[in-house]
């Protein structure tokens, strides 16, 4: 599972992404995986109905809903406060003179492409589709599903791509493809949907050609004005259950790989994957809220069952017979195609991962025969965390000819290594008990490597540089908080997207050598920021039962709540490959936490063992036994709150989404003396019902770890349930199927345990309808009021 958009969770990969919204308003996913609801009141077999009005609790008496300082509509509204006018996808243009970015003039989710002149400060509309672009209503099913995989909430223009070495930009809009020459050129359509959208378009480095997938086949089209029209490049997949050039579900959802084809640097060749999912049984999802009968069928790879079969081939841009590359690892019957790379010298390389995800091989292919040559291999007793830290040198000489910079967790922490063409490590570039988050750029002229990392603490992310020859690491960004960085081609300046709990997001241009401010991109003030006057939370540190330091975020209620101890609600994610507690604005605009704080609750978030950005030993402590150690750490967090005099131990609740929903349910059942109520949103109830790549990484297979699967299932612990449970789920969630909630409900009925259910018939893993989200926040508020405020 990947983290749900709007969950306030940072993913731990090469590229650490700070989610733009918080779990408070639920967004996309968790388990890389689990997360995402028109809504109806549904009565549980032994439970109470959830209705649009706060109803009396027949067992405990009537409790009127409390009212907070923040309007509940603000909890569910996107963009979040301080982010309405924030530019996104900010990039220098190829000439390095202008910035381009997606921006909304009215502060909505609908954005267009703008150009910004740092010298004059002028912002100019660069590209705007005549029909307004993408809306939730006019997208095809294929586009909607890719948005789910990408955790994309934006509308209008949602992406664009500059050619790396030419003044030409590619803009996809509602399945059509547009290109524009420079900032002032006239947009021209080069390909259109024709009943099926143009998916995953990519432009060559020289800007001359664009490739894309339509209706399961790969196409190419000239980007130049009056150039050749679209031409189908591959044959034989359409209508067979196979696809050419599209990333399979597991790659998009769990491997952070959205592409299924790759241009060579010179644009003469394309490597592409063939995906065959016909061995995977169909999982049908019925649209229960539609007026007419409708459904969608998905090939979903359940843990322990069949995966997609993947092949890699290379074909000339002009067409011809594809050459198949041999995908194999010694001693492995099944592998994943994790990454594909072209080098500047025209060599094709790939990262192959075994199904157990304990081995990763970097191989180089012979383009004539398809035979692979092993370059290096990574092995782990925990698991392999995939990343994007592979960057070949372009002008290396001597032992640096064909060398590359590579990311590895071989030391227990992800660091950068300079590696020779034959896979020999020339030298480590970074080391220590901290992790490199991303490889930003290599400046070969000056012999410098730029990267972001947690070197100065796991709740911060900064830009650093280190000499390619090895030596002292220099920190470049100085402002406390989280920094996302994009560097220009000349490696002279970088774009710094920064925020902290005290500072809303800002975008600035800075000098690469010392971080000196060159220009701050003006961002109009968001009136909601001033109107809501949100108080930032505080970061605290405590110890797990074994003494391991843990970090948490504390939202104390205001003075009107009276003196502590206060009724307490724990906001949890808790899963691997993600982090919640950071010095970022996302913490301050966790709107559900802020809303509940305004109602007099103490709200607490804790990154338990298993969370990301703390090293393999910290993350791998949960291997093969999910929902156990994580719950123990959440209990330790509550005990710490009680010991500080903050929390009322008799009134503690917990909520979460996706993996967090799983954690909330498990905490209620495995720690009934600590937690009295739980809201479990879009949860995985049993890991045999989630996908292969995510689940098997942490749990192995059901056949190989039957006891782990049994004890990690929520259903195994229903007899211990004593508190109140509210289950929330979207009926058309194609990531964490509604089946997970249904299986738990069936077990609760058989155990004669009460529960409440809030089902959203027309929502997926990430609730998108604002009315649905408002309704959900009202019901969650009323649930906790009944459960934690009763006499």
mmCIF file with all atom_site columns, C-alpha atoms in Angstrom, residues 91-193:
data_model
loop_
_atom_site.group_PDB
_atom_site.id
_atom_site.type_symbol
_atom_site.label_atom_id
_atom_site.label_alt_id
_atom_site.label_comp_id
_atom_site.label_asym_id
_atom_site.label_entity_id
_atom_site.label_seq_id
_atom_site.pdbx_PDB_ins_code
_atom_site.Cartn_x
_atom_site.Cartn_y
_atom_site.Cartn_z
_atom_site.occupancy
_atom_site.B_iso_or_equiv
_atom_site.pdbx_formal_charge
_atom_site.auth_seq_id
_atom_site.auth_comp_id
_atom_site.auth_asym_id
_atom_site.auth_atom_id
_atom_site.pdbx_PDB_model_num
ATOM 1   C CA . UNK A 1 91  ? 10.146  23.164 -12.680 1.00 0.00 ? 91  UNK A CA 1
ATOM 2   C CA . UNK A 1 92  ? 12.706  25.366 -14.384 1.00 0.00 ? 92  UNK A CA 1
ATOM 3   C CA . UNK A 1 93  ? 12.161  25.540 -18.131 1.00 0.00 ? 93  UNK A CA 1
ATOM 4   C CA . UNK A 1 94  ? 14.895  23.893 -20.278 1.00 0.00 ? 94  UNK A CA 1
ATOM 5   C CA . UNK A 1 95  ? 16.674  27.231 -20.743 1.00 0.00 ? 95  UNK A CA 1
ATOM 6   C CA . UNK A 1 96  ? 16.733  27.851 -16.992 1.00 0.00 ? 96  UNK A CA 1
ATOM 7   C CA . UNK A 1 97  ? 15.219  31.346 -17.346 1.00 0.00 ? 97  UNK A CA 1
ATOM 8   C CA . UNK A 1 98  ? 11.648  30.760 -16.226 1.00 0.00 ? 98  UNK A CA 1
ATOM 9   C CA . UNK A 1 99  ? 9.691   28.613 -13.813 1.00 0.00 ? 99  UNK A CA 1
ATOM 10  C CA . UNK A 1 100 ? 6.638   26.693 -14.936 1.00 0.00 ? 100 UNK A CA 1
ATOM 11  C CA . UNK A 1 101 ? 4.042   25.221 -12.617 1.00 0.00 ? 101 UNK A CA 1
ATOM 12  C CA . UNK A 1 102 ? 0.419   24.230 -12.188 1.00 0.00 ? 102 UNK A CA 1
ATOM 13  C CA . UNK A 1 103 ? -1.623  26.877 -10.394 1.00 0.00 ? 103 UNK A CA 1
ATOM 14  C CA . UNK A 1 104 ? -5.214  27.784 -9.634  1.00 0.00 ? 104 UNK A CA 1
ATOM 15  C CA . UNK A 1 105 ? -6.211  31.430 -9.866  1.00 0.00 ? 105 UNK A CA 1
ATOM 16  C CA . UNK A 1 106 ? -9.316  30.853 -7.747  1.00 0.00 ? 106 UNK A CA 1
ATOM 17  C CA . UNK A 1 107 ? -7.648  28.598 -5.163  1.00 0.00 ? 107 UNK A CA 1
ATOM 18  C CA . UNK A 1 108 ? -9.557  25.491 -6.245  1.00 0.00 ? 108 UNK A CA 1
ATOM 19  C CA . UNK A 1 109 ? -8.349  22.028 -7.251  1.00 0.00 ? 109 UNK A CA 1
ATOM 20  C CA . UNK A 1 110 ? -8.685  22.996 -10.932 1.00 0.00 ? 110 UNK A CA 1
ATOM 21  C CA . UNK A 1 111 ? -5.269  24.133 -12.161 1.00 0.00 ? 111 UNK A CA 1
ATOM 22  C CA . UNK A 1 112 ? -3.732  25.385 -15.383 1.00 0.00 ? 112 UNK A CA 1
ATOM 23  C CA . UNK A 1 113 ? -0.139  25.660 -16.592 1.00 0.00 ? 113 UNK A CA 1
ATOM 24  C CA . UNK A 1 114 ? 1.604   28.962 -15.835 1.00 0.00 ? 114 UNK A CA 1
ATOM 25  C CA . UNK A 1 115 ? 5.029   30.475 -16.517 1.00 0.00 ? 115 UNK A CA 1
ATOM 26  C CA . UNK A 1 116 ? 6.742   32.697 -13.967 1.00 0.00 ? 116 UNK A CA 1
ATOM 27  C CA . UNK A 1 117 ? 9.543   35.166 -14.645 1.00 0.00 ? 117 UNK A CA 1
ATOM 28  C CA . UNK A 1 118 ? 11.820  35.373 -11.578 1.00 0.00 ? 118 UNK A CA 1
ATOM 29  C CA . UNK A 1 119 ? 13.267  38.684 -12.750 1.00 0.00 ? 119 UNK A CA 1
ATOM 30  C CA . UNK A 1 120 ? 10.014  40.599 -13.150 1.00 0.00 ? 120 UNK A CA 1
ATOM 31  C CA . UNK A 1 121 ? 7.871   38.471 -10.837 1.00 0.00 ? 121 UNK A CA 1
ATOM 32  C CA . UNK A 1 122 ? 5.269   38.232 -13.608 1.00 0.00 ? 122 UNK A CA 1
ATOM 33  C CA . UNK A 1 123 ? 3.040   35.169 -13.775 1.00 0.00 ? 123 UNK A CA 1
ATOM 34  C CA . UNK A 1 124 ? 1.528   34.343 -17.165 1.00 0.00 ? 124 UNK A CA 1
ATOM 35  C CA . UNK A 1 125 ? -1.009  31.730 -18.212 1.00 0.00 ? 125 UNK A CA 1
ATOM 36  C CA . UNK A 1 126 ? 0.883   29.381 -20.505 1.00 0.00 ? 126 UNK A CA 1
ATOM 37  C CA . UNK A 1 127 ? -1.603  26.625 -21.319 1.00 0.00 ? 127 UNK A CA 1
ATOM 38  C CA . UNK A 1 128 ? -5.295  26.270 -20.538 1.00 0.00 ? 128 UNK A CA 1
ATOM 39  C CA . UNK A 1 129 ? -7.573  23.723 -22.227 1.00 0.00 ? 129 UNK A CA 1
ATOM 40  C CA . UNK A 1 130 ? -10.574 25.255 -23.951 1.00 0.00 ? 130 UNK A CA 1
ATOM 41  C CA . UNK A 1 131 ? -13.014 22.918 -22.196 1.00 0.00 ? 131 UNK A CA 1
ATOM 42  C CA . UNK A 1 132 ? -11.483 23.438 -18.743 1.00 0.00 ? 132 UNK A CA 1
ATOM 43  C CA . UNK A 1 133 ? -9.686  20.094 -18.698 1.00 0.00 ? 133 UNK A CA 1
ATOM 44  C CA . UNK A 1 134 ? -10.248 17.176 -16.407 1.00 0.00 ? 134 UNK A CA 1
ATOM 45  C CA . UNK A 1 135 ? -13.185 16.989 -14.004 1.00 0.00 ? 135 UNK A CA 1
ATOM 46  C CA . UNK A 1 136 ? -14.338 14.092 -11.870 1.00 0.00 ? 136 UNK A CA 1
ATOM 47  C CA . UNK A 1 137 ? -17.272 13.676 -14.278 1.00 0.00 ? 137 UNK A CA 1
ATOM 48  C CA . UNK A 1 138 ? -15.562 13.667 -17.683 1.00 0.00 ? 138 UNK A CA 1
ATOM 49  C CA . UNK A 1 139 ? -12.712 11.225 -17.102 1.00 0.00 ? 139 UNK A CA 1
ATOM 50  C CA . UNK A 1 140 ? -12.631 7.727  -18.528 1.00 0.00 ? 140 UNK A CA 1
ATOM 51  C CA . UNK A 1 141 ? -12.429 4.729  -16.206 1.00 0.00 ? 141 UNK A CA 1
ATOM 52  C CA . UNK A 1 142 ? -8.783  4.167  -17.210 1.00 0.00 ? 142 UNK A CA 1
ATOM 53  C CA . UNK A 1 143 ? -7.916  7.747  -16.234 1.00 0.00 ? 143 UNK A CA 1
ATOM 54  C CA . UNK A 1 144 ? -9.838  7.523  -12.970 1.00 0.00 ? 144 UNK A CA 1
ATOM 55  C CA . UNK A 1 145 ? -7.992  4.373  -11.981 1.00 0.00 ? 145 UNK A CA 1
ATOM 56  C CA . UNK A 1 146 ? -4.587  5.872  -12.828 1.00 0.00 ? 146 UNK A CA 1
ATOM 57  C CA . UNK A 1 147 ? -5.511  8.882  -10.679 1.00 0.00 ? 147 UNK A CA 1
ATOM 58  C CA . UNK A 1 148 ? -6.223  6.493  -7.826  1.00 0.00 ? 148 UNK A CA 1
ATOM 59  C CA . UNK A 1 149 ? -2.823  4.853  -8.274  1.00 0.00 ? 149 UNK A CA 1
ATOM 60  C CA . UNK A 1 150 ? -1.144  8.287  -8.398  1.00 0.00 ? 150 UNK A CA 1
ATOM 61  C CA . UNK A 1 151 ? -3.178  9.684  -5.475  1.00 0.00 ? 151 UNK A CA 1
ATOM 62  C CA . UNK A 1 152 ? -4.131  12.593 -7.711  1.00 0.00 ? 152 UNK A CA 1
ATOM 63  C CA . UNK A 1 153 ? -6.839  15.053 -6.593  1.00 0.00 ? 153 UNK A CA 1
ATOM 64  C CA . UNK A 1 154 ? -6.022  17.874 -9.015  1.00 0.00 ? 154 UNK A CA 1
ATOM 65  C CA . UNK A 1 155 ? -8.289  18.762 -11.936 1.00 0.00 ? 155 UNK A CA 1
ATOM 66  C CA . UNK A 1 156 ? -7.952  20.859 -15.097 1.00 0.00 ? 156 UNK A CA 1
ATOM 67  C CA . UNK A 1 157 ? -4.347  20.376 -16.204 1.00 0.00 ? 157 UNK A CA 1
ATOM 68  C CA . UNK A 1 158 ? -2.957  17.685 -13.937 1.00 0.00 ? 158 UNK A CA 1
ATOM 69  C CA . UNK A 1 159 ? 0.505   17.095 -15.437 1.00 0.00 ? 159 UNK A CA 1
ATOM 70  C CA . UNK A 1 160 ? 2.968   18.358 -18.009 1.00 0.00 ? 160 UNK A CA 1
ATOM 71  C CA . UNK A 1 161 ? 6.423   17.373 -19.216 1.00 0.00 ? 161 UNK A CA 1
ATOM 72  C CA . UNK A 1 162 ? 9.250   19.450 -20.683 1.00 0.00 ? 162 UNK A CA 1
ATOM 73  C CA . UNK A 1 163 ? 11.563  17.822 -23.186 1.00 0.00 ? 163 UNK A CA 1
ATOM 74  C CA . UNK A 1 164 ? 14.879  17.605 -21.327 1.00 0.00 ? 164 UNK A CA 1
ATOM 75  C CA . UNK A 1 165 ? 16.940  19.134 -24.129 1.00 0.00 ? 165 UNK A CA 1
ATOM 76  C CA . UNK A 1 166 ? 14.424  21.162 -26.154 1.00 0.00 ? 166 UNK A CA 1
ATOM 77  C CA . UNK A 1 167 ? 12.085  24.094 -25.652 1.00 0.00 ? 167 UNK A CA 1
ATOM 78  C CA . UNK A 1 168 ? 8.925   22.028 -26.047 1.00 0.00 ? 168 UNK A CA 1
ATOM 79  C CA . UNK A 1 169 ? 6.312   20.982 -23.494 1.00 0.00 ? 169 UNK A CA 1
ATOM 80  C CA . UNK A 1 170 ? 3.854   18.071 -23.578 1.00 0.00 ? 170 UNK A CA 1
ATOM 81  C CA . UNK A 1 171 ? 0.468   18.472 -21.872 1.00 0.00 ? 171 UNK A CA 1
ATOM 82  C CA . UNK A 1 172 ? -2.083  15.621 -21.643 1.00 0.00 ? 172 UNK A CA 1
ATOM 83  C CA . UNK A 1 173 ? -5.702  16.733 -21.243 1.00 0.00 ? 173 UNK A CA 1
ATOM 84  C CA . UNK A 1 174 ? -8.584  14.283 -20.844 1.00 0.00 ? 174 UNK A CA 1
ATOM 85  C CA . UNK A 1 175 ? -6.901  11.609 -22.919 1.00 0.00 ? 175 UNK A CA 1
ATOM 86  C CA . UNK A 1 176 ? -5.791  13.996 -25.701 1.00 0.00 ? 176 UNK A CA 1
ATOM 87  C CA . UNK A 1 177 ? -2.164  15.101 -26.163 1.00 0.00 ? 177 UNK A CA 1
ATOM 88  C CA . UNK A 1 178 ? -1.032  18.673 -26.767 1.00 0.00 ? 178 UNK A CA 1
ATOM 89  C CA . UNK A 1 179 ? 2.420   20.139 -27.348 1.00 0.00 ? 179 UNK A CA 1
ATOM 90  C CA . UNK A 1 180 ? 3.583   23.732 -27.259 1.00 0.00 ? 180 UNK A CA 1
ATOM 91  C CA . UNK A 1 181 ? 6.875   25.249 -28.374 1.00 0.00 ? 181 UNK A CA 1
ATOM 92  C CA . UNK A 1 182 ? 8.231   27.430 -25.590 1.00 0.00 ? 182 UNK A CA 1
ATOM 93  C CA . UNK A 1 183 ? 6.369   29.791 -23.362 1.00 0.00 ? 183 UNK A CA 1
ATOM 94  C CA . UNK A 1 184 ? 4.657   31.698 -26.168 1.00 0.00 ? 184 UNK A CA 1
ATOM 95  C CA . UNK A 1 185 ? 3.968   29.030 -28.779 1.00 0.00 ? 185 UNK A CA 1
ATOM 96  C CA . UNK A 1 186 ? 0.527   28.026 -30.003 1.00 0.00 ? 186 UNK A CA 1
ATOM 97  C CA . UNK A 1 187 ? -0.759  24.760 -28.481 1.00 0.00 ? 187 UNK A CA 1
ATOM 98  C CA . UNK A 1 188 ? -1.446  22.033 -31.008 1.00 0.00 ? 188 UNK A CA 1
ATOM 99  C CA . UNK A 1 189 ? -3.124  18.677 -30.571 1.00 0.00 ? 189 UNK A CA 1
ATOM 100 C CA . UNK A 1 190 ? -0.966  15.789 -31.776 1.00 0.00 ? 190 UNK A CA 1
ATOM 101 C CA . UNK A 1 191 ? -3.125  12.838 -30.667 1.00 0.00 ? 191 UNK A CA 1
ATOM 102 C CA . UNK A 1 192 ? -6.663  12.383 -29.451 1.00 0.00 ? 192 UNK A CA 1
ATOM 103 C CA . UNK A 1 193 ? -8.513  9.774  -27.489 1.00 0.00 ? 193 UNK A CA 1
#
